[in-house]
Amino acid sequence: NTPLMAILPGSRMSEISALAETFILTAKACVKKHPSINFVVPLVNQRTYDAFADILKRTAPELPIELYIGQTREILAASDLVLTASGTATLEALLHKRPMVVAYKLNALTYWLVTRFNLVKTPFIAMANLLAGKELAAEFLQDEATPESLSRALMDLYESPLRMEQISQAYQELHLKLRQDSSQKAAEAVLGLLGSIEND
């Protein structure tokens, strides 16, 4: 019966190292503004669980954060909004129709190479935004991904129930479209296979 925010810091150790402290400090800033918010963090395995728990203990052990191994779907279903690393987690949040804020940090050298040689050709980093064709989830990359900017974006969402409902509805419509498209493609593949059998 209390507001719940899911925090998905990524599945790889490099993502935990890059984002865990920032996400924890973001949660701390959110609690300062809305003390009733609780946080749940699903981790993919014991190694990432231990790494996140260690960073949490050093950074803000007093925060109302519960850690789990697995159970991402259940946690997303129970959450009101999501703070997530870019990646497949944004697609999972979309499929659960959960408004989200997305962050990502690359290794400094990797980021320099990517920007220096213009290696990223897509307009968004979040799969959910790429599928939607517009920025339904606020994105923060590299130095933009600060506790201040992330918490501000999350609280702007939390304090705008109408906006959250609009985003959820947009995700619902996109989910239905994806399901319809996948069914159509599967049907076309079966018909194509049947046609080739008949021709043989």
Coordinates of N, CA and C in Angstrom, one line a residue:
N1 N 0.8 -1.2 0.0 CA 0.0 0.0 0.0 C 0.8 1.3 0.0
T2 N 2.1 1.1 -0.2 CA 3.0 2.3 -0.3 C 3.6 2.4 -1.7
P3 N 4.0 3.6 -2.1 CA 4.6 3.8 -3.5 C 5.8 2.9 -3.6
L4 N 6.0 2.2 -4.7 CA 7.1 1.3 -4.9 C 7.8 1.7 -6.2
M5 N 9.1 1.8 -6.1 CA 10.0 2.1 -7.3 C 10.9 0.9 -7.5
A6 N 10.9 0.3 -8.7 CA 11.8 -0.7 -9.1 C 13.1 -0.1 -9.6
I7 N 14.3 -0.6 -9.1 CA 15.6 -0.1 -9.6 C 16.2 -1.3 -10.3
L8 N 16.5 -1.1 -11.6 CA 17.2 -2.2 -12.4 C 18.5 -1.7 -12.8
P9 N 19.6 -2.0 -12.1 CA 20.9 -1.4 -12.4 C 21.7 -2.2 -13.5
G10 N 21.1 -3.2 -14.1 CA 21.8 -3.9 -15.2 C 22.1 -5.3 -14.7
S11 N 22.5 -6.1 -15.7 CA 22.8 -7.5 -15.4 C 24.3 -7.8 -15.4
R12 N 25.1 -6.9 -15.8 CA 26.5 -7.2 -15.8 C 27.2 -6.4 -14.7
M13 N 28.4 -7.0 -14.3 CA 29.1 -6.4 -13.2 C 29.6 -5.0 -13.6
S14 N 29.9 -4.8 -14.8 CA 30.4 -3.4 -15.3 C 29.2 -2.4 -15.1
E15 N 28.0 -2.8 -15.3 CA 26.9 -1.9 -15.1 C 26.6 -1.6 -13.7
I16 N 26.8 -2.7 -12.8 CA 26.6 -2.4 -11.4 C 27.7 -1.4 -10.9
S17 N 28.9 -1.6 -11.4 CA 30.0 -0.7 -11.0 C 29.7 0.7 -11.4
A18 N 29.2 0.8 -12.6 CA 29.0 2.2 -13.2 C 27.7 2.9 -12.6
L19 N 26.7 2.1 -12.3 CA 25.4 2.7 -12.0 C 24.9 2.6 -10.6
A20 N 25.4 1.6 -9.8 CA 24.8 1.3 -8.5 C 24.8 2.5 -7.6
E21 N 25.9 3.1 -7.4 CA 26.0 4.3 -6.5 C 25.1 5.4 -7.0
T22 N 25.1 5.7 -8.3 CA 24.3 6.7 -8.8 C 22.8 6.4 -8.5
F23 N 22.4 5.2 -8.7 CA 21.0 4.8 -8.5 C 20.6 4.9 -7.0
I24 N 21.5 4.5 -6.2 CA 21.3 4.5 -4.7 C 21.1 6.0 -4.3
L25 N 22.0 6.8 -4.7 CA 21.9 8.3 -4.4 C 20.7 8.9 -5.0
T26 N 20.3 8.4 -6.1 CA 19.0 8.9 -6.7 C 17.8 8.5 -5.8
A27 N 17.8 7.3 -5.3 CA 16.8 6.8 -4.4 C 16.8 7.7 -3.1
K28 N 18.0 8.0 -2.7 CA 18.1 8.8 -1.5 C 17.5 10.2 -1.7
A29 N 17.7 10.8 -2.9 CA 17.1 12.1 -3.2 C 15.6 12.0 -3.3
C30 N 15.1 10.9 -3.9 CA 13.7 10.7 -4.0 C 13.0 10.6 -2.6
V31 N 13.6 9.8 -1.7 CA 13.1 9.7 -0.4 C 13.0 11.0 0.4
K32 N 14.0 11.8 0.1 CA 14.1 13.1 0.8 C 12.9 14.0 0.4
K33 N 12.4 13.8 -0.9 CA 11.2 14.5 -1.3 C 9.9 13.8 -1.0
H34 N 9.9 12.5 -1.1 CA 8.7 11.7 -0.8 C 9.1 10.5 0.1
P35 N 9.1 10.7 1.5 CA 9.6 9.7 2.4 C 8.8 8.4 2.4
S36 N 7.6 8.4 1.8 CA 6.8 7.1 1.8 C 7.3 6.1 0.7
I37 N 8.1 6.6 -0.2 CA 8.5 5.7 -1.3 C 9.5 4.6 -0.8
N38 N 9.2 3.4 -1.3 CA 10.1 2.2 -1.0 C 10.7 1.8 -2.4
F39 N 11.8 1.0 -2.3 CA 12.5 0.6 -3.5 C 12.8 -0.9 -3.4
V40 N 12.8 -1.5 -4.6 CA 13.0 -2.9 -4.7 C 14.0 -3.1 -5.9
V41 N 15.1 -3.9 -5.7 CA 16.1 -4.1 -6.7 C 16.2 -5.6 -7.0
P42 N 15.8 -6.0 -8.2 CA 16.1 -7.4 -8.6 C 17.5 -7.5 -9.2
L43 N 18.3 -8.4 -8.7 CA 19.6 -8.6 -9.3 C 19.6 -10.0 -10.0
V44 N 20.5 -10.2 -11.0 CA 20.4 -11.4 -11.8 C 21.0 -12.6 -11.1
N45 N 22.0 -12.4 -10.2 CA 22.7 -13.5 -9.6 C 23.3 -13.1 -8.3
Q46 N 23.9 -14.0 -7.6 CA 24.5 -13.7 -6.3 C 25.6 -12.7 -6.4
R47 N 26.4 -12.8 -7.5 CA 27.5 -12.0 -7.6 C 27.1 -10.5 -7.7
T48 N 26.1 -10.2 -8.6 CA 25.6 -8.8 -8.7 C 24.9 -8.4 -7.4
Y49 N 24.2 -9.3 -6.8 CA 23.5 -9.0 -5.5 C 24.5 -8.6 -4.5
D50 N 25.6 -9.3 -4.3 CA 26.6 -9.0 -3.3 C 27.3 -7.6 -3.7
A51 N 27.6 -7.4 -4.9 CA 28.2 -6.2 -5.3 C 27.3 -5.0 -5.0
F52 N 26.0 -5.1 -5.4 CA 25.1 -4.0 -5.1 C 24.9 -3.8 -3.6
A53 N 24.8 -4.9 -2.9 CA 24.6 -4.8 -1.4 C 25.8 -4.1 -0.8
D54 N 27.0 -4.4 -1.3 CA 28.2 -3.8 -0.7 C 28.2 -2.3 -1.0
I55 N 27.8 -1.9 -2.2 CA 27.8 -0.4 -2.5 C 26.7 0.3 -1.7
L56 N 25.6 -0.4 -1.5 CA 24.5 0.2 -0.7 C 24.9 0.4 0.7
K57 N 25.6 -0.6 1.3 CA 26.1 -0.5 2.7 C 27.0 0.7 2.9
R58 N 27.9 0.9 1.9 CA 28.8 2.0 1.9 C 28.2 3.4 1.6
T59 N 27.1 3.4 0.8 CA 26.6 4.6 0.3 C 25.4 5.1 1.2
A60 N 24.4 4.3 1.4 CA 23.2 4.7 2.1 C 22.5 3.5 2.8
P61 N 23.1 3.0 3.8 CA 22.5 1.8 4.4 C 21.1 2.0 5.0
E62 N 20.8 3.3 5.3 CA 19.5 3.6 5.9 C 18.3 3.6 5.0
L63 N 18.5 3.5 3.7 CA 17.5 3.6 2.7 C 16.5 2.4 2.7
P64 N 15.2 2.6 2.5 CA 14.2 1.5 2.4 C 14.3 0.8 1.1
I65 N 15.4 0.0 0.9 CA 15.6 -0.7 -0.3 C 15.7 -2.2 0.0
E66 N 14.9 -3.0 -0.7 CA 15.0 -4.5 -0.6 C 15.6 -5.1 -1.8
L67 N 16.6 -6.0 -1.6 CA 17.3 -6.6 -2.8 C 16.8 -8.1 -2.9
Y68 N 16.7 -8.5 -4.2 CA 16.2 -9.8 -4.5 C 17.1 -10.4 -5.6
I69 N 17.2 -11.7 -5.7 CA 17.8 -12.4 -6.8 C 16.7 -12.8 -7.7
G70 N 16.7 -12.4 -8.9 CA 15.6 -12.7 -9.8 C 14.3 -11.9 -9.5
Q71 N 13.2 -12.5 -9.9 CA 11.8 -12.0 -9.6 C 11.6 -10.6 -10.3
T72 N 12.3 -10.4 -11.4 CA 12.2 -9.1 -12.0 C 10.7 -8.8 -12.5
R73 N 10.1 -9.8 -13.1 CA 8.7 -9.6 -13.6 C 7.8 -9.3 -12.5
E74 N 7.9 -10.1 -11.4 CA 7.0 -9.8 -10.2 C 7.2 -8.4 -9.6
I75 N 8.5 -8.0 -9.6 CA 8.8 -6.7 -9.0 C 8.3 -5.6 -10.0
L76 N 8.4 -5.7 -11.3 CA 7.9 -4.7 -12.2 C 6.4 -4.7 -12.1
A77 N 5.7 -5.8 -12.0 CA 4.3 -5.8 -11.9 C 3.8 -5.1 -10.7
A78 N 4.6 -5.1 -9.6 CA 4.2 -4.5 -8.3 C 4.6 -3.0 -8.2
S79 N 5.4 -2.6 -9.1 CA 6.0 -1.2 -9.0 C 5.1 -0.2 -9.6
D80 N 5.3 1.0 -9.2 CA 4.6 2.2 -9.7 C 5.4 2.9 -10.8
L81 N 6.7 2.9 -10.7 CA 7.6 3.4 -11.7 C 9.0 2.8 -11.6
V82 N 9.8 3.0 -12.6 CA 11.1 2.2 -12.7 C 12.3 3.2 -13.0
L83 N 13.4 2.9 -12.3 CA 14.7 3.5 -12.7 C 15.5 2.4 -13.2
T84 N 16.0 2.5 -14.5 CA 16.6 1.3 -15.1 C 17.8 1.7 -15.9
A85 N 18.7 0.8 -16.0 CA 19.8 0.9 -17.0 C 19.2 0.6 -18.4
S86 N 19.9 1.2 -19.4 CA 19.4 0.9 -20.7 C 19.7 -0.5 -21.1
G87 N 18.8 -1.1 -21.9 CA 19.0 -2.5 -22.3 C 17.7 -3.2 -22.3
T88 N 17.7 -4.5 -22.3 CA 16.4 -5.3 -22.4 C 15.5 -5.0 -21.2
A89 N 16.0 -4.5 -20.1 CA 15.1 -4.1 -19.0 C 14.1 -3.1 -19.3
T90 N 14.5 -2.2 -20.3 CA 13.5 -1.2 -20.7 C 12.4 -1.8 -21.4
L91 N 12.6 -2.9 -22.2 CA 11.6 -3.6 -22.9 C 10.7 -4.3 -21.9
E92 N 11.3 -4.9 -20.8 CA 10.5 -5.6 -19.8 C 9.6 -4.6 -19.1
A93 N 10.1 -3.4 -18.8 CA 9.3 -2.3 -18.2 C 8.1 -1.9 -19.1
L94 N 8.4 -1.8 -20.4 CA 7.4 -1.4 -21.3 C 6.3 -2.5 -21.4
L95 N 6.7 -3.7 -21.4 CA 5.7 -4.8 -21.5 C 4.8 -4.9 -20.2
H96 N 5.4 -4.4 -19.1 CA 4.6 -4.3 -17.8 C 3.9 -2.9 -17.7
K97 N 4.1 -2.1 -18.8 CA 3.4 -0.8 -18.8 C 3.8 0.1 -17.7
R98 N 5.1 0.1 -17.3 CA 5.5 0.9 -16.2 C 6.3 2.1 -16.7
P99 N 5.9 3.3 -16.3 CA 6.7 4.5 -16.6 C 8.1 4.4 -16.1
M100 N 9.1 4.8 -16.8 CA 10.5 4.6 -16.4 C 11.4 5.8 -16.8
V101 N 12.5 5.8 -16.1 CA 13.6 6.8 -16.4 C 14.8 5.9 -16.7
V102 N 15.6 6.2 -17.7 CA 16.6 5.3 -18.2 C 18.0 6.0 -18.1
A103 N 19.0 5.3 -17.6 CA 20.3 5.9 -17.5 C 21.3 4.9 -18.1
Y104 N 22.5 5.4 -18.5 CA 23.5 4.5 -18.9 C 24.9 5.2 -18.9
K105 N 25.9 4.5 -18.4 CA 27.2 5.0 -18.4 C 28.2 4.0 -19.0
L106 N 29.0 4.5 -19.9 CA 30.0 3.7 -20.6 C 31.4 3.9 -19.9
N107 N 32.3 3.0 -20.1 CA 33.7 3.3 -19.8 C 34.1 4.5 -20.5
A108 N 34.9 5.4 -19.9 CA 35.3 6.7 -20.4 C 35.9 6.6 -21.8
L109 N 36.8 5.6 -22.0 CA 37.4 5.4 -23.3 C 36.4 5.0 -24.3
T110 N 35.6 4.0 -24.0 CA 34.5 3.6 -24.9 C 33.6 4.7 -25.3
Y111 N 33.2 5.5 -24.3 CA 32.3 6.7 -24.6 C 33.0 7.6 -25.6
W112 N 34.3 7.9 -25.3 CA 35.1 8.8 -26.2 C 35.1 8.3 -27.6
L113 N 35.4 7.0 -27.8 CA 35.4 6.4 -29.1 C 34.1 6.4 -29.8
V114 N 33.0 6.1 -29.0 CA 31.6 6.2 -29.6 C 31.3 7.5 -30.1
T115 N 31.6 8.6 -29.3 CA 31.2 9.9 -29.6 C 32.2 10.5 -30.7
R116 N 33.5 10.2 -30.5 CA 34.5 10.7 -31.5 C 34.2 10.3 -32.9
F117 N 33.8 9.0 -33.0 CA 33.7 8.5 -34.4 C 32.2 8.3 -34.8
N118 N 31.3 8.9 -34.0 CA 29.9 8.9 -34.2 C 29.4 7.5 -34.5
L119 N 29.7 6.6 -33.6 CA 29.3 5.2 -33.9 C 27.9 4.8 -33.6
V120 N 27.2 5.7 -32.8 CA 25.8 5.4 -32.4 C 24.9 6.2 -33.4
K121 N 24.1 5.5 -34.2 CA 23.3 6.1 -35.2 C 21.8 6.2 -34.8
T122 N 21.5 5.6 -33.7 CA 20.1 5.7 -33.3 C 19.8 6.9 -32.5
P123 N 18.5 7.4 -32.5 CA 18.2 8.6 -31.8 C 18.0 8.4 -30.3
F124 N 17.8 7.2 -29.8 CA 17.6 6.9 -28.4 C 18.5 5.7 -28.0
I125 N 18.7 5.6 -26.7 CA 19.5 4.5 -26.1 C 18.6 3.5 -25.5
A126 N 17.3 3.8 -25.2 CA 16.4 2.8 -24.6 C 15.6 2.1 -25.6
M127 N 15.6 0.8 -25.5 CA 14.8 0.0 -26.5 C 13.3 0.4 -26.5
A128 N 12.8 0.7 -25.3 CA 11.4 1.2 -25.3 C 11.1 2.4 -26.1
N129 N 12.1 3.4 -26.1 CA 11.9 4.6 -26.9 C 12.1 4.3 -28.4
L130 N 13.1 3.4 -28.7 CA 13.3 3.0 -30.1 C 12.1 2.4 -30.7
L131 N 11.4 1.5 -29.9 CA 10.2 0.8 -30.4 C 9.0 1.8 -30.5
A132 N 9.0 2.8 -29.6 CA 7.9 3.8 -29.6 C 8.1 4.8 -30.7
G133 N 9.4 5.0 -31.1 CA 9.7 6.1 -32.0 C 9.7 7.4 -31.5
K134 N 9.7 7.5 -30.1 CA 9.7 8.8 -29.5 C 10.1 8.6 -28.0
E135 N 10.5 9.7 -27.3 CA 11.0 9.5 -26.0 C 9.9 9.6 -24.9
L136 N 9.4 8.4 -24.7 CA 8.4 8.2 -23.6 C 9.1 8.1 -22.3
A137 N 10.3 7.5 -22.3 CA 11.1 7.4 -21.1 C 12.3 8.4 -21.2
A138 N 12.4 9.2 -20.1 CA 13.5 10.2 -20.1 C 14.8 9.4 -20.1
E139 N 15.8 9.8 -20.9 CA 17.1 9.2 -21.0 C 18.2 10.1 -20.5
F140 N 19.2 9.5 -19.8 CA 20.3 10.2 -19.3 C 21.5 9.4 -19.5
L141 N 22.4 9.9 -20.4 CA 23.6 9.2 -20.7 C 24.9 9.8 -20.2
Q142 N 25.8 9.0 -19.7 CA 27.1 9.4 -19.2 C 27.0 10.5 -18.1
D143 N 27.6 11.7 -18.3 CA 27.7 12.7 -17.3 C 26.3 13.3 -17.0
E144 N 25.3 13.1 -17.8 CA 24.0 13.6 -17.6 C 23.3 12.7 -16.5
A145 N 23.7 11.5 -16.3 CA 23.1 10.5 -15.4 C 23.6 10.8 -14.0
T146 N 23.1 11.9 -13.4 CA 23.4 12.3 -12.0 C 22.2 12.0 -11.1
P147 N 22.5 11.8 -9.8 CA 21.3 11.6 -8.9 C 20.3 12.8 -9.0
E148 N 20.8 14.0 -9.2 CA 19.9 15.1 -9.2 C 19.0 15.1 -10.4
S149 N 19.6 14.8 -11.6 CA 18.8 14.8 -12.8 C 17.8 13.6 -12.8
L150 N 18.3 12.4 -12.4 CA 17.5 11.2 -12.4 C 16.3 11.3 -11.4
S151 N 16.6 11.8 -10.2 CA 15.6 12.0 -9.2 C 14.5 13.0 -9.6
R152 N 15.0 14.1 -10.2 CA 14.1 15.1 -10.7 C 13.1 14.5 -11.7
A153 N 13.6 13.7 -12.7 CA 12.8 13.1 -13.7 C 11.8 12.1 -13.1
L154 N 12.3 11.3 -12.1 CA 11.4 10.4 -11.5 C 10.3 11.1 -10.7
M155 N 10.7 12.1 -9.9 CA 9.7 12.8 -9.1 C 8.7 13.6 -10.0
D156 N 9.2 14.1 -11.1 CA 8.3 14.7 -12.0 C 7.2 13.7 -12.5
L157 N 7.6 12.5 -12.8 CA 6.7 11.5 -13.2 C 5.7 11.1 -12.0
Y158 N 6.3 10.9 -10.9 CA 5.5 10.5 -9.7 C 4.5 11.5 -9.3
E159 N 4.8 12.7 -9.5 CA 3.9 13.8 -9.1 C 2.9 14.2 -10.3
S160 N 3.0 13.4 -11.3 CA 2.1 13.6 -12.5 C 1.3 12.4 -12.8
P161 N 0.3 12.0 -12.0 CA -0.4 10.7 -12.3 C -1.0 10.7 -13.7
L162 N -1.4 11.8 -14.3 CA -2.0 11.8 -15.6 C -0.9 11.4 -16.6
R163 N 0.3 12.0 -16.5 CA 1.4 11.7 -17.4 C 1.8 10.2 -17.3
M164 N 1.8 9.6 -16.0 CA 2.1 8.2 -15.9 C 1.0 7.4 -16.5
E165 N -0.2 7.8 -16.4 CA -1.3 7.0 -17.1 C -1.2 7.1 -18.6
Q166 N -0.8 8.2 -19.1 CA -0.6 8.4 -20.6 C 0.5 7.5 -21.1
I167 N 1.6 7.4 -20.3 CA 2.7 6.6 -20.7 C 2.3 5.1 -20.7
S168 N 1.7 4.7 -19.6 CA 1.2 3.3 -19.5 C 0.3 2.9 -20.6
Q169 N -0.6 3.9 -21.0 CA -1.5 3.6 -22.1 C -0.7 3.5 -23.4
A170 N 0.3 4.3 -23.6 CA 1.1 4.2 -24.8 C 1.9 2.9 -24.9
Y171 N 2.4 2.5 -23.7 CA 3.1 1.2 -23.7 C 2.1 0.0 -23.9
Q172 N 0.9 0.1 -23.4 CA -0.1 -0.9 -23.7 C -0.4 -1.0 -25.2
E173 N -0.6 0.1 -25.8 CA -0.9 0.1 -27.3 C 0.3 -0.4 -28.1
L174 N 1.5 -0.1 -27.6 CA 2.7 -0.6 -28.3 C 2.8 -2.1 -28.1
H175 N 2.5 -2.6 -26.9 CA 2.6 -4.0 -26.6 C 1.6 -4.8 -27.5
L176 N 0.4 -4.2 -27.6 CA -0.6 -4.9 -28.5 C -0.1 -4.9 -29.9
K177 N 0.5 -3.8 -30.4 CA 1.0 -3.8 -31.7 C 2.1 -4.8 -32.0
L178 N 3.0 -4.9 -31.0 CA 4.1 -5.9 -31.1 C 3.5 -7.3 -31.2
R179 N 2.5 -7.6 -30.4 CA 1.9 -8.9 -30.4 C 1.2 -9.2 -31.7
Q180 N 0.5 -8.2 -32.2 CA -0.1 -8.4 -33.5 C 0.9 -8.6 -34.6
D181 N 1.9 -7.8 -34.6 CA 3.0 -7.9 -35.6 C 3.6 -9.3 -35.6
S182 N 3.9 -9.7 -34.4 CA 4.6 -11.0 -34.2 C 3.7 -12.1 -34.7
S183 N 2.4 -12.0 -34.4 CA 1.5 -13.1 -34.9 C 1.4 -13.1 -36.4
Q184 N 1.3 -11.9 -37.0 CA 1.3 -11.7 -38.5 C 2.5 -12.3 -39.1
K185 N 3.7 -12.0 -38.5 CA 4.9 -12.5 -39.1 C 5.0 -14.1 -39.0
A186 N 4.5 -14.6 -37.9 CA 4.5 -16.0 -37.7 C 3.5 -16.7 -38.7
A187 N 2.4 -16.1 -38.9 CA 1.4 -16.6 -39.9 C 2.0 -16.6 -41.3
E188 N 2.6 -15.5 -41.6 CA 3.3 -15.4 -42.9 C 4.3 -16.4 -43.1
A189 N 5.1 -16.7 -42.1 CA 6.1 -17.7 -42.2 C 5.5 -19.1 -42.4
V190 N 4.4 -19.4 -41.7 CA 3.8 -20.7 -41.8 C 3.2 -20.8 -43.2
L191 N 2.5 -19.8 -43.7 CA 1.9 -19.8 -45.0 C 3.0 -20.0 -46.1
G192 N 4.1 -19.3 -45.9 CA 5.2 -19.5 -46.8 C 5.8 -20.9 -46.8
L193 N 5.9 -21.5 -45.6 CA 6.3 -22.9 -45.5 C 5.4 -23.8 -46.2
L194 N 4.1 -23.6 -45.9 CA 3.1 -24.5 -46.6 C 3.1 -24.4 -48.1
G195 N 3.3 -23.1 -48.6 CA 3.4 -22.9 -50.0 C 4.5 -23.6 -50.6
S196 N 5.7 -23.6 -49.9 CA 6.8 -24.3 -50.5 C 6.7 -25.8 -50.5
I197 N 5.9 -26.3 -49.5 CA 5.7 -27.8 -49.4 C 4.8 -28.2 -50.6
E198 N 3.7 -27.4 -50.8 CA 2.8 -27.7 -51.9 C 3.5 -27.6 -53.2
N199 N 4.4 -26.7 -53.4 CA 5.1 -26.6 -54.7 C 6.0 -27.7 -54.9
D200 N 6.5 -28.3 -53.8 CA 7.4 -29.5 -53.9 C 6.6 -30.7 -54.3

